[in-house]
mmCIF file of C-alpha atoms and ligand atoms in Angstrom:
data_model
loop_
_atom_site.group_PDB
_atom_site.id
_atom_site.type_symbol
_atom_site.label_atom_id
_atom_site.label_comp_id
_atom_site.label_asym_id
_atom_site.label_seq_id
_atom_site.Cartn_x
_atom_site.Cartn_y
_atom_site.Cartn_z
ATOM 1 C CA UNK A 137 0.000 0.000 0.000
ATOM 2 C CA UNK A 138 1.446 3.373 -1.277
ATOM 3 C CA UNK A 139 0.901 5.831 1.266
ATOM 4 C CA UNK A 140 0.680 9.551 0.383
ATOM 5 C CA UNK A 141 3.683 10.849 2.077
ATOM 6 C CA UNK A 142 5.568 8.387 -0.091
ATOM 7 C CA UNK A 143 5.615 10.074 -2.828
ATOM 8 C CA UNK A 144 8.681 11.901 -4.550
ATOM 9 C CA UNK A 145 8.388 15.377 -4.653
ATOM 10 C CA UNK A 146 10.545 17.458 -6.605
ATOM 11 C CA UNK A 147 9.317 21.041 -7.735
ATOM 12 C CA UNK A 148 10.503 23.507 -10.324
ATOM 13 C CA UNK A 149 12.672 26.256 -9.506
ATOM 14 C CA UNK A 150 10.802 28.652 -11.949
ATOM 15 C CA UNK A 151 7.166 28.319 -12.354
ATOM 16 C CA UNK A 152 6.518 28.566 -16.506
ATOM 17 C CA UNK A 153 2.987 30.459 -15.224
ATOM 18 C CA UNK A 154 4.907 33.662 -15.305
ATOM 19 C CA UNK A 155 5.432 34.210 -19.048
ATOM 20 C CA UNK A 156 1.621 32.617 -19.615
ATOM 21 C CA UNK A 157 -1.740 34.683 -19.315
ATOM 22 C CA UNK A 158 -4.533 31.576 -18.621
ATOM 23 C CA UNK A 159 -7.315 33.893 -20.226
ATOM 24 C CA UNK A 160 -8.798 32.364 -22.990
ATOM 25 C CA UNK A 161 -5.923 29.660 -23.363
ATOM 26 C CA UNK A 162 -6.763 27.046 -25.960
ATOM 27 C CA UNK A 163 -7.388 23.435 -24.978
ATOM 28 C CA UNK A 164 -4.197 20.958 -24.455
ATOM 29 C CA UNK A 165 -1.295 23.415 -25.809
ATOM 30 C CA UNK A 166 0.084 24.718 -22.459
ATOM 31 C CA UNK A 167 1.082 22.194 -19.753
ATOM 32 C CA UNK A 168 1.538 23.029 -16.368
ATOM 33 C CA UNK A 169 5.092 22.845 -14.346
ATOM 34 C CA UNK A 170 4.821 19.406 -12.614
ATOM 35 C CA UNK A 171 3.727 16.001 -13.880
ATOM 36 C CA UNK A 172 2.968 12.762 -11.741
ATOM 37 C CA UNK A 173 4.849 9.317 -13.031
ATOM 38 C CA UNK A 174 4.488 6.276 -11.360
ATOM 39 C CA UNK A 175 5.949 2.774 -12.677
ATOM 40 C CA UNK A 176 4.663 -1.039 -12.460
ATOM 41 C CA UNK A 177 7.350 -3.280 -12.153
ATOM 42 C CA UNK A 178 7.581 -7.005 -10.944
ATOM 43 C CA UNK A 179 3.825 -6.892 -10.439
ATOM 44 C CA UNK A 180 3.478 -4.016 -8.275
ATOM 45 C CA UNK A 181 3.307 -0.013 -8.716
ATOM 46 C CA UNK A 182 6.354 1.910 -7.346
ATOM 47 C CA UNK A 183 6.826 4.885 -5.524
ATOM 48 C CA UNK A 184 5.039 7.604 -7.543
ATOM 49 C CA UNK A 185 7.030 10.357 -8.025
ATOM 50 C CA UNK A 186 5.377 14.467 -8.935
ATOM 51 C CA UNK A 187 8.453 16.037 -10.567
ATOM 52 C CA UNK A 188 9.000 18.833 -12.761
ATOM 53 C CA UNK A 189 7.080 18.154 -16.706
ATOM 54 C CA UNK A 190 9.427 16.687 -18.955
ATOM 55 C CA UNK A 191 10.091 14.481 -21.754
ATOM 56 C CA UNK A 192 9.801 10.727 -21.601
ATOM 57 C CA UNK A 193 13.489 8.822 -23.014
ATOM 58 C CA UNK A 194 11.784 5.515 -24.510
ATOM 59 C CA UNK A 195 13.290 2.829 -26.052
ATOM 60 C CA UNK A 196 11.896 2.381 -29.767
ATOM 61 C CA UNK A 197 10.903 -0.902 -29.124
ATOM 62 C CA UNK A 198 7.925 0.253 -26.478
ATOM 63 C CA UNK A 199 5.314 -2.153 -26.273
ATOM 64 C CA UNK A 200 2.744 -0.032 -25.842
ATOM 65 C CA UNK A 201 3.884 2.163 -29.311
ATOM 66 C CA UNK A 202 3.586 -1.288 -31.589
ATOM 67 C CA UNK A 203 0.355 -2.824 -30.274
ATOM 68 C CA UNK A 204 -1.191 -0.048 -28.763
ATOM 69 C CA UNK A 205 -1.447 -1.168 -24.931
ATOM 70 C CA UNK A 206 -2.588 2.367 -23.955
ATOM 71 C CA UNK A 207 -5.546 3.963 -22.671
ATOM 72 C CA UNK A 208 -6.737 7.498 -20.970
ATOM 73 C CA UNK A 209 -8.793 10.122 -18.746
ATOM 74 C CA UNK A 210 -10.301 13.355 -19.382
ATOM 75 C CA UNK A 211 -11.190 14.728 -16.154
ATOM 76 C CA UNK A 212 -11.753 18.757 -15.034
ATOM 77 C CA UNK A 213 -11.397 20.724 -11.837
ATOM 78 C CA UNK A 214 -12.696 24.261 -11.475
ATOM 79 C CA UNK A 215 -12.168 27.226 -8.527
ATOM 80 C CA UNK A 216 -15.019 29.064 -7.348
ATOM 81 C CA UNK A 217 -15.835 33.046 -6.824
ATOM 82 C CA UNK A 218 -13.416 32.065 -3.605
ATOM 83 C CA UNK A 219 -10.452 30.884 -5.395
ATOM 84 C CA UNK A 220 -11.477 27.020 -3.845
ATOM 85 C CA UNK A 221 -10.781 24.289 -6.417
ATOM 86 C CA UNK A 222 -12.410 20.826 -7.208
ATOM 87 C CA UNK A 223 -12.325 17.884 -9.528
ATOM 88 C CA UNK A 224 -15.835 17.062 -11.121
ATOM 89 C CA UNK A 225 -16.424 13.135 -10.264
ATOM 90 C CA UNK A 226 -13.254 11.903 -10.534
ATOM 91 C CA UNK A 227 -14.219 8.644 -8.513
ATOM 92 C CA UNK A 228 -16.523 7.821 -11.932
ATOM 93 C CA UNK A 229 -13.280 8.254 -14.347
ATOM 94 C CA UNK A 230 -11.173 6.381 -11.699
ATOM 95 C CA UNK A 231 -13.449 3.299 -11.849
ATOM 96 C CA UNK A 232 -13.402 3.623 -15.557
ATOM 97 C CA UNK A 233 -9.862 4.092 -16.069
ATOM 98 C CA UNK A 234 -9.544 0.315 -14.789
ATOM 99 C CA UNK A 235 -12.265 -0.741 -16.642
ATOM 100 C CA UNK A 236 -10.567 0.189 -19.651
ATOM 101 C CA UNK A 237 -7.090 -1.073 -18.126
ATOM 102 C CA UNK A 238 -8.952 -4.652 -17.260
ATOM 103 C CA UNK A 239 -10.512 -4.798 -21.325
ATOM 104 C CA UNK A 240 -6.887 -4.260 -22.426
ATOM 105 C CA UNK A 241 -5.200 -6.898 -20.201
ATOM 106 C CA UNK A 242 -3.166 -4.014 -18.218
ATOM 107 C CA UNK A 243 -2.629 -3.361 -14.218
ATOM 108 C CA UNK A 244 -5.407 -1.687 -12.413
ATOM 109 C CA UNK A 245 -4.474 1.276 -10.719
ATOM 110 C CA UNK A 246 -4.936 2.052 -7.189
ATOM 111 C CA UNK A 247 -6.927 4.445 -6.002
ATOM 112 C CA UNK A 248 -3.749 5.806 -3.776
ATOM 113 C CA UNK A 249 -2.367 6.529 -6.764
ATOM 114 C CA UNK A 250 -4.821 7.449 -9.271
ATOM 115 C CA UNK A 251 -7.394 9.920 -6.826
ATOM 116 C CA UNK A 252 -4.564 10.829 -4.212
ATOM 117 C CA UNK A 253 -1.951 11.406 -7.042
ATOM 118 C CA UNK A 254 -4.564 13.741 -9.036
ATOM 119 C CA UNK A 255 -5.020 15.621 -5.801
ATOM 120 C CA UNK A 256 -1.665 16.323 -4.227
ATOM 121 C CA UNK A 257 -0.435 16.991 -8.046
ATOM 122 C CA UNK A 258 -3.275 20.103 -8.596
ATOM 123 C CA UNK A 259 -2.630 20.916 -5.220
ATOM 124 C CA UNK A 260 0.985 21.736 -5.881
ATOM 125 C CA UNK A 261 -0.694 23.633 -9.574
ATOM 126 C CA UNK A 262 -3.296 25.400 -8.023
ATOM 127 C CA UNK A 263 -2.309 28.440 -9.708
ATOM 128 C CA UNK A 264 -2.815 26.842 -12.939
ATOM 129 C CA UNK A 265 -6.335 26.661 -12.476
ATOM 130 C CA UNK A 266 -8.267 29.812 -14.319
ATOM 131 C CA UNK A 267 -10.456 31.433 -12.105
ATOM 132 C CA UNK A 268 -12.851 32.791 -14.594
ATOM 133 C CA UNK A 269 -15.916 31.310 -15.997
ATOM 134 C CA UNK A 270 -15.965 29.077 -18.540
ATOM 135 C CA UNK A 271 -12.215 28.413 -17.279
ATOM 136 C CA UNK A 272 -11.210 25.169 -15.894
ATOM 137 C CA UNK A 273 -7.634 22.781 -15.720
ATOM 138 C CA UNK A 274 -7.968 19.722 -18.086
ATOM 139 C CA UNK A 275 -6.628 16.994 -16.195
ATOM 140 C CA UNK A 276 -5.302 14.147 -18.259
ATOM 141 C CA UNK A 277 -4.448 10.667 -16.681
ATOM 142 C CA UNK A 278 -2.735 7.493 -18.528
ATOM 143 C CA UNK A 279 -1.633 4.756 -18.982
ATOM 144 C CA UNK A 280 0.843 2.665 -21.209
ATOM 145 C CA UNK A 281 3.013 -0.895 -21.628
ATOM 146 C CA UNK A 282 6.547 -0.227 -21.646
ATOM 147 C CA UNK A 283 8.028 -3.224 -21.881
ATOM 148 C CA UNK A 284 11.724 -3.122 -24.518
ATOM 149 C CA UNK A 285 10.542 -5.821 -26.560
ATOM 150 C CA UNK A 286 9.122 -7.058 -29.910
ATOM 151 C CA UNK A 287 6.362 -9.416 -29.628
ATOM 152 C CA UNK A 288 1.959 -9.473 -29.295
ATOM 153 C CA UNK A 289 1.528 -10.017 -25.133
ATOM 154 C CA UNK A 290 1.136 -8.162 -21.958
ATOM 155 C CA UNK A 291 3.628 -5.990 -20.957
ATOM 156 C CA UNK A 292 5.824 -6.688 -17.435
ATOM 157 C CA UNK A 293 6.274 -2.955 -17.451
ATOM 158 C CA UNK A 294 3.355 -0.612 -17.453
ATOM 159 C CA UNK A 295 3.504 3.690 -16.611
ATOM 160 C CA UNK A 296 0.742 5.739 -15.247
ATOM 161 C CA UNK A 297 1.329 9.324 -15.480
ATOM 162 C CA UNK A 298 -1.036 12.349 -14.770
ATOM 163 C CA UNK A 299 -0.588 15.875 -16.614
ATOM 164 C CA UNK A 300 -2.536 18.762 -16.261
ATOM 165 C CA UNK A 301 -3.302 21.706 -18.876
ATOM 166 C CA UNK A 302 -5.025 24.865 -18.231
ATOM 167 C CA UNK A 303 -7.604 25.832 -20.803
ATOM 168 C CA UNK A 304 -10.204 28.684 -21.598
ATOM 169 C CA UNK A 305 -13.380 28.961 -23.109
ATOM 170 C CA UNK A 306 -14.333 25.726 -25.221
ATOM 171 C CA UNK A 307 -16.962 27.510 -27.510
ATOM 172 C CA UNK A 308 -18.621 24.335 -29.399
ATOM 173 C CA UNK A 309 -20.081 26.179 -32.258
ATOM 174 C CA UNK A 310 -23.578 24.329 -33.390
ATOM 175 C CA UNK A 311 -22.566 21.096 -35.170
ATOM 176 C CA UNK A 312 -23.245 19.434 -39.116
ATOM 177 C CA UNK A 313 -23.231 15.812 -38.583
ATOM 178 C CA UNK A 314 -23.596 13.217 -40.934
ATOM 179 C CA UNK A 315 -24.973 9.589 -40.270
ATOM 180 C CA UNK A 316 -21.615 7.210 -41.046
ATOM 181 C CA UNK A 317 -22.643 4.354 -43.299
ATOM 182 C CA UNK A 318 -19.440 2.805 -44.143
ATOM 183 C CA UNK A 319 -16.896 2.955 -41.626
ATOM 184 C CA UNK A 320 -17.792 2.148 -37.825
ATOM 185 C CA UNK A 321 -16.125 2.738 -34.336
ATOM 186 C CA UNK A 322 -17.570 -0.123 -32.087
ATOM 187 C CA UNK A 323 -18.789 -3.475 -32.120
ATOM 188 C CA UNK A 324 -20.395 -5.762 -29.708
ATOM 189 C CA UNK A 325 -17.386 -7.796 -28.188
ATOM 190 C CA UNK A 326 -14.860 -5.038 -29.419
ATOM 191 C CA UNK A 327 -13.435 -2.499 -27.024
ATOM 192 C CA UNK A 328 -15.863 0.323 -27.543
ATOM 193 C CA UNK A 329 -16.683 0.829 -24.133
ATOM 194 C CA UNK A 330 -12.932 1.553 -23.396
ATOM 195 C CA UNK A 331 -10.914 4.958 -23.266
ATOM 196 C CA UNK A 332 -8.384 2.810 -25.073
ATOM 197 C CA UNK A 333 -5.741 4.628 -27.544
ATOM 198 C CA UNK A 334 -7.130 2.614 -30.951
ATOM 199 C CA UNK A 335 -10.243 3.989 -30.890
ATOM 200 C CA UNK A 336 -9.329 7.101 -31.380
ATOM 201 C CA UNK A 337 -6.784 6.395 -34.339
ATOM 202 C CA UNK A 338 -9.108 4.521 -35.928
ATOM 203 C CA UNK A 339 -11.821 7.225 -35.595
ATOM 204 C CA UNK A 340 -9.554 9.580 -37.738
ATOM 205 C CA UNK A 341 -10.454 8.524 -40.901
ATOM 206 C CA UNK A 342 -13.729 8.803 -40.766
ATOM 207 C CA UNK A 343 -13.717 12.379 -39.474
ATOM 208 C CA UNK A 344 -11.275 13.516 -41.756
ATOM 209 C CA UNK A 345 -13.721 12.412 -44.957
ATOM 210 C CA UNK A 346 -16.189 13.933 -42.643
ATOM 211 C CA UNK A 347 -14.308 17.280 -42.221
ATOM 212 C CA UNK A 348 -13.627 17.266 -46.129
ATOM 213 C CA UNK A 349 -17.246 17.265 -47.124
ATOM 214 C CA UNK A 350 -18.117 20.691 -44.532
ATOM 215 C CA UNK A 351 -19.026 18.017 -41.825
ATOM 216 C CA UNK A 352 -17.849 18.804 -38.164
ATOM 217 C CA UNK A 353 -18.247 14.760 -36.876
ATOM 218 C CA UNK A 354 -20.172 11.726 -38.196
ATOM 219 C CA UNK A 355 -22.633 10.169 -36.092
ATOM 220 C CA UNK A 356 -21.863 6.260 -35.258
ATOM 221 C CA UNK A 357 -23.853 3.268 -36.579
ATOM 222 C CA UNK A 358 -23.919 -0.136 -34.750
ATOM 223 C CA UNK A 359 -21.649 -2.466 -37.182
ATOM 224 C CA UNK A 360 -24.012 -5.326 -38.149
ATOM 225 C CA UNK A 361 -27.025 -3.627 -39.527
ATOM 226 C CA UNK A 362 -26.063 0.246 -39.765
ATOM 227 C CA UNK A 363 -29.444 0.566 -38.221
ATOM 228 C CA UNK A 364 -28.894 2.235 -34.351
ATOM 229 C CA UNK A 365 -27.257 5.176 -33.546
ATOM 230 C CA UNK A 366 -23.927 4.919 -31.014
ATOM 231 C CA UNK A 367 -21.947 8.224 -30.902
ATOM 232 C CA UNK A 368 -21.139 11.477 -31.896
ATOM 233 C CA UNK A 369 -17.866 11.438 -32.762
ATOM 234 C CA UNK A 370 -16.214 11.038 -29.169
ATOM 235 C CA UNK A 371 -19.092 12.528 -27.273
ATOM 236 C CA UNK A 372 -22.165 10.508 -26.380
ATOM 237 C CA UNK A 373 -25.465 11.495 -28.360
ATOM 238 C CA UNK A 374 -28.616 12.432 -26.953
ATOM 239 C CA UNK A 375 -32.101 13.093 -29.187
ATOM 240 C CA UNK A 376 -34.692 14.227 -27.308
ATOM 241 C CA UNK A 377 -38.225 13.425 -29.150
ATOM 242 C CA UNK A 378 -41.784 14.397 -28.436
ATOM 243 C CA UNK A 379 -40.252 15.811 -25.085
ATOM 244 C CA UNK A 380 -39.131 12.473 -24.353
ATOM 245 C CA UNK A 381 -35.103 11.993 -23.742
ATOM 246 C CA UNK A 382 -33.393 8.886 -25.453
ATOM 247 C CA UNK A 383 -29.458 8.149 -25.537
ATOM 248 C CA UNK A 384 -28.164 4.712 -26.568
ATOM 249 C CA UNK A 385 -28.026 2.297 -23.802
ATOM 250 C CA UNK A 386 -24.851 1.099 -22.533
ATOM 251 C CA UNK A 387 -25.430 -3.065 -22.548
ATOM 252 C CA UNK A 388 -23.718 -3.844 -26.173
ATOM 253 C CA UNK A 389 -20.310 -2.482 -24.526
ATOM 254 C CA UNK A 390 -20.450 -0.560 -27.770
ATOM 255 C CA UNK A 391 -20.490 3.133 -25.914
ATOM 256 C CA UNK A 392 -18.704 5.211 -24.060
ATOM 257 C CA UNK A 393 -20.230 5.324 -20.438
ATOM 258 C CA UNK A 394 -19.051 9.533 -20.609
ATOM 259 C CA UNK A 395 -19.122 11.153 -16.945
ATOM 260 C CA UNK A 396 -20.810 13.814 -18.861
ATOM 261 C CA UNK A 397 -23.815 11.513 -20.415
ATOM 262 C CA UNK A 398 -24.669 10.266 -16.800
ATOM 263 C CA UNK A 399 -24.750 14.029 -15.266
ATOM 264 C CA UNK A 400 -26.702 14.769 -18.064
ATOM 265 C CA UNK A 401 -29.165 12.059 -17.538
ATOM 266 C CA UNK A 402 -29.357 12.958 -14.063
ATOM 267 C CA UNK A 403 -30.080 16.615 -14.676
ATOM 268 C CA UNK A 404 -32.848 15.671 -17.119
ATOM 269 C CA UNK A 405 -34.659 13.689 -14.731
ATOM 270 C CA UNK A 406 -34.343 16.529 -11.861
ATOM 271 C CA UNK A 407 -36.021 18.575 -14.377
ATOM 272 C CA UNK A 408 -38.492 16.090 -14.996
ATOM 273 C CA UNK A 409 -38.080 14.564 -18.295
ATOM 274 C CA UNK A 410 -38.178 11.165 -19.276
ATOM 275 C CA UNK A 411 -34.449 9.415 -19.820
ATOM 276 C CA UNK A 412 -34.859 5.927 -22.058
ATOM 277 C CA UNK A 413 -31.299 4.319 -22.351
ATOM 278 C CA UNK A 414 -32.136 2.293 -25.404
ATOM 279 C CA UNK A 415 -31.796 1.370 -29.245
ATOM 280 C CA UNK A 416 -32.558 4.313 -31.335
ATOM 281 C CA UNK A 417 -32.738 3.831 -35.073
ATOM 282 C CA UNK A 418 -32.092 6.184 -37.100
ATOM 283 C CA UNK A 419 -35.767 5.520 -39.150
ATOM 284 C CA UNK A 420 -37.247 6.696 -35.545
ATOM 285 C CA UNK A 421 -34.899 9.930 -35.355
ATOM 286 C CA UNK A 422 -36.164 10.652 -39.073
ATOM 287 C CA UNK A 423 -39.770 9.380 -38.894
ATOM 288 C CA UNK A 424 -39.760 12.446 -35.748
ATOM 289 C CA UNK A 425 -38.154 14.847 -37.888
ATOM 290 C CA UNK A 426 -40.834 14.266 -40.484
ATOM 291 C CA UNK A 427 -43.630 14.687 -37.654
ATOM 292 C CA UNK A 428 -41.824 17.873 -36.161
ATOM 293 C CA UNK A 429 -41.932 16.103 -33.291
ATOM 294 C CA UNK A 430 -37.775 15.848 -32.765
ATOM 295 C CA UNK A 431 -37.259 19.010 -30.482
ATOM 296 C CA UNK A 432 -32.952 18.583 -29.802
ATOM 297 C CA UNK A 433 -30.465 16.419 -30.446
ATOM 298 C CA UNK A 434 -26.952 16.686 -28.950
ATOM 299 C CA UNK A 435 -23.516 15.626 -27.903
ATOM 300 C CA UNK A 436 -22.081 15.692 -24.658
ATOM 301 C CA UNK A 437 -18.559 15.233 -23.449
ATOM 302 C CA UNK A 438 -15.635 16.901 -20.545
ATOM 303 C CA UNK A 439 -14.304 19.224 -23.158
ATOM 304 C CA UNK A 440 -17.191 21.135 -24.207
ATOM 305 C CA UNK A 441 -20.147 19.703 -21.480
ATOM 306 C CA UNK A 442 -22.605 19.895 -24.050
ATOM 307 C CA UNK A 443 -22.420 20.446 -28.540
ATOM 308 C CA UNK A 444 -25.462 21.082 -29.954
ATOM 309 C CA UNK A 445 -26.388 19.622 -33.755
ATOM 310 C CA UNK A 446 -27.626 21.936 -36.555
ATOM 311 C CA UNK A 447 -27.527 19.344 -38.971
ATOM 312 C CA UNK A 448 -28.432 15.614 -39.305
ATOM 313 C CA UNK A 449 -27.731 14.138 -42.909
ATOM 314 C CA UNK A 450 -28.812 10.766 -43.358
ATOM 315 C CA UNK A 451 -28.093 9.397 -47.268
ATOM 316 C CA UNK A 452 -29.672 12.261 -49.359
ATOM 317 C CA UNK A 453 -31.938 13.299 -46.445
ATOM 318 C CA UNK A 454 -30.948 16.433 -44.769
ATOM 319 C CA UNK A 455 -32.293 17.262 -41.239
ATOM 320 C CA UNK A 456 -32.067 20.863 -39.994
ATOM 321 C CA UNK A 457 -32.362 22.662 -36.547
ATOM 322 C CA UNK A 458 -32.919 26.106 -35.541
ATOM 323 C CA UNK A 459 -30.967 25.668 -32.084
ATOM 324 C CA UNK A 460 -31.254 29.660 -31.413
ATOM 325 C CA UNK A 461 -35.076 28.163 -30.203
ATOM 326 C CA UNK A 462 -33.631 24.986 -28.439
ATOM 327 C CA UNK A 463 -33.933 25.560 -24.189
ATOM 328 C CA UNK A 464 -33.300 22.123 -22.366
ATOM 329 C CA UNK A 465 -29.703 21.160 -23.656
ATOM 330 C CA UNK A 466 -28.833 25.242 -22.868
ATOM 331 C CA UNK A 467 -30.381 24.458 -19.431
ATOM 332 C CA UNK A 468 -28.531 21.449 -18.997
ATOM 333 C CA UNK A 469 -25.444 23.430 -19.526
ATOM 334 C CA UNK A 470 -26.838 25.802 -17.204
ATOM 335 C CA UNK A 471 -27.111 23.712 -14.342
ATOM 336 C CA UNK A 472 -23.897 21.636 -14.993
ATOM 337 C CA UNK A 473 -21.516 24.531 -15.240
ATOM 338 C CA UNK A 474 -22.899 26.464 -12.177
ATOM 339 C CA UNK A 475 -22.524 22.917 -10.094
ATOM 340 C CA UNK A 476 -18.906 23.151 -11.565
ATOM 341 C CA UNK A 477 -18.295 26.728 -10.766
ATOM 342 C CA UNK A 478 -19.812 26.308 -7.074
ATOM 343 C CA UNK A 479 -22.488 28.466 -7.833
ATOM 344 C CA UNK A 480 -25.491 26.325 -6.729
ATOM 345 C CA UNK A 481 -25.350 23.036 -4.361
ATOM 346 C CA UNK A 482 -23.913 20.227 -5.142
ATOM 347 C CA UNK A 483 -26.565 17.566 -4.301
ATOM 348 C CA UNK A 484 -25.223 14.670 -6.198
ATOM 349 C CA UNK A 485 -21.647 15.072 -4.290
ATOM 350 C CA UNK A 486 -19.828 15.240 -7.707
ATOM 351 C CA UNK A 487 -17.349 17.547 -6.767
ATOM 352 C CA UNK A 488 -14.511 16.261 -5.017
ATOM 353 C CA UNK A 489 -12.254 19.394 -2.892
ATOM 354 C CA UNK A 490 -8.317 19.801 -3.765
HETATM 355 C C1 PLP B 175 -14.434 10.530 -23.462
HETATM 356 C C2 PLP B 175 -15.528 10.142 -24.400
HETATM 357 C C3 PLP B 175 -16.861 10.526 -24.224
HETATM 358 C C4 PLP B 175 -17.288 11.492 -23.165
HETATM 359 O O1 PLP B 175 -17.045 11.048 -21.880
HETATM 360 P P1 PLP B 175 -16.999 12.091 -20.688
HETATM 361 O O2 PLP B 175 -16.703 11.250 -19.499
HETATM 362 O O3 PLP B 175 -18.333 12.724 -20.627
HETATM 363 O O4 PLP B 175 -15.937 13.071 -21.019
HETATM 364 C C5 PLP B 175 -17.809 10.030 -25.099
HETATM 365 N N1 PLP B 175 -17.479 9.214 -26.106
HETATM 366 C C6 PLP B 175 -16.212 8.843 -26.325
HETATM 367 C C7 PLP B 175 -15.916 7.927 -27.451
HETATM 368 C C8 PLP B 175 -15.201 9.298 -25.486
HETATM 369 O O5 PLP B 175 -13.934 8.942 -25.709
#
């Protein structure tokens, strides 16, 4: 058992903060001064050590940079009006960090290291975190083999590191979104459900053809019948219909259980809407569009809380929003941020204190 006054501590002479203004910084370019790095060795996680942010000397036979043993976090933490900082639910991202490090056959990591380690490291960076709205400190946890050796197995060796960047304003203009038919991020059985390195280069593709026809994202299709919605690009999708709230369910393994999506679906109910966790086709979402009876539909993820989508094209069939009129995703926002901000109380306890 790794006890907190283990850990290594070495700080930076110099904090880089001086030569950086944090207003209106864009998301992941600055980093702060300190990183955490712990290593698993002989079947048990070392001392971790918080010392100043630097490069990583690897050997170019990593494990982990062949066969893609290597999975993530995206986690924030806000200060109030009273300069008091928290991490939103990082319990939830803990418990699915080792989910995703038990579907890739990799150590899970204690919560001594993983929740203590987060907290003594952005207690050391306070400074780092904006205090302004809208402002928060991206916090960025992972996880990678790094064994010196050729060949498809486990790793011996495994690091966990944590590293923080501050970042401003993460204005998610209205989204054009088009249904993917051909390519497809998740299958029942597959790794999906999983913050897990692949899925995101294998994503690229897709978004890139997406991006070249004046698309923002594609919208996922399960990969058997190209019948039932999944994702949003990396956020998880929510189409509310006939005032009704439904967001894929999370039993194929095929999505992303985002901290975000379950906030969200808690909100909803507190404001008294129906949540259905189910199948949605995408002849329902357009059957409702043809009815006028599809009110919003939109993403929802830690970098921008909540996207909202202007545009739905299915094959040849366009759907279009007017999301100037649209009030319960704004509200969800709302609500969410001012929970985040300490503005109004935090009932769920989702805020965990630095
Ligand atoms: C991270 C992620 C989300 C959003 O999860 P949050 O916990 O809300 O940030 C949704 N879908 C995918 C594929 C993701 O990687």
């Amino acid at each position: 058992m790794i006890a907190a006054e283990d850990f290594n501590i070495t700080k930076v002479k110099q904090s880089k903060l001086e030569g950086i203004s944090l207003d209106n910084v864009p998301f992941g370019k600055y980093f702060t001064d300190h990183m955490l790095e712990v290593d698993y060795e002989n079947g048990e996680w070392q001392t971790p050590s918080i010392k100043p942010y630097q490069p990583l000397s690897l050997a170019p036979s990593l494990a982990a940079l062949h066969y893609g043993q290597a999975i993530f976090e995206g986690i924030k933490a806000y200060k109030d009006a009273d300069g008091n900082a928290s991490i939103f639910r990082p319990y939830d991202n803990f418990k699915r960090f080792n989910s995703s490090a038990e579907r890739m056959e990799m150590p899970v990591v204690p919560e001594e290291i993983f929740i203590e380690g987060m907290r003594q490291l952005i207690e050391i960076e306070k400074d780092w975190i904006p205090a302004k709205p809208n402002h928060s400190l991206y916090i960025r946890p992972f996880m990678f083999s790094s064994d010196e050796a050729i060949g498809v197995r486990p790793s011996d060796k495994y690091k966990f590191l944590i590293i923080l960047s501050p970042t401003g304003p993460y204005y998610a203009a209205p989204m054009r979104i088009y249904v993917e038919e051909k390519y497809v991020r998740a299958v029942q059985g597959g790794y999906g459900y999983a913050k897990a390195a692949g899925n995101y280069g294998g994503s690229l593709h897709a978004s890139a053809i997406a991006q070249k026809q004046g698309y923002d994202q594609v919208l996922w299709m399960d990969a058997f019948e190209h019948k039932y919605v999944q994702e949003c690009g990396t956020m998880n999708a929510f189409f509310i219909i006939d005032n009704k709230v439904i967001t894929p369910g999370l039993e194929d393994g095929t999505i992303l259980a985002g901290v975000t999506r379950d906030s969200t679906i808690e909100i909803l109910k507190e404001m008294g809407y129906i949540v259905e966790e189910r199948k949605l086709s995408i002849e329902e979402i357009m059957d409702a569009y043809k009815a006028g009876t599809l009110n919003e539909i939109f993403g929802t993820g830690t970098a921008a809380t909540i996207s909202l989508i202007k545009e739905l094209k299915y094959k040849d069939f366009i759907m279009t929003f007017d999301v100037d009129k649209w009030t319960i995703a704004p509200e969800i926002k709302t609500r969410m941020d001012a929970i985040k901000y300490g503005e109004a109380p935090d009932n769920h306890q989702w805020m965990m204190a630095v």
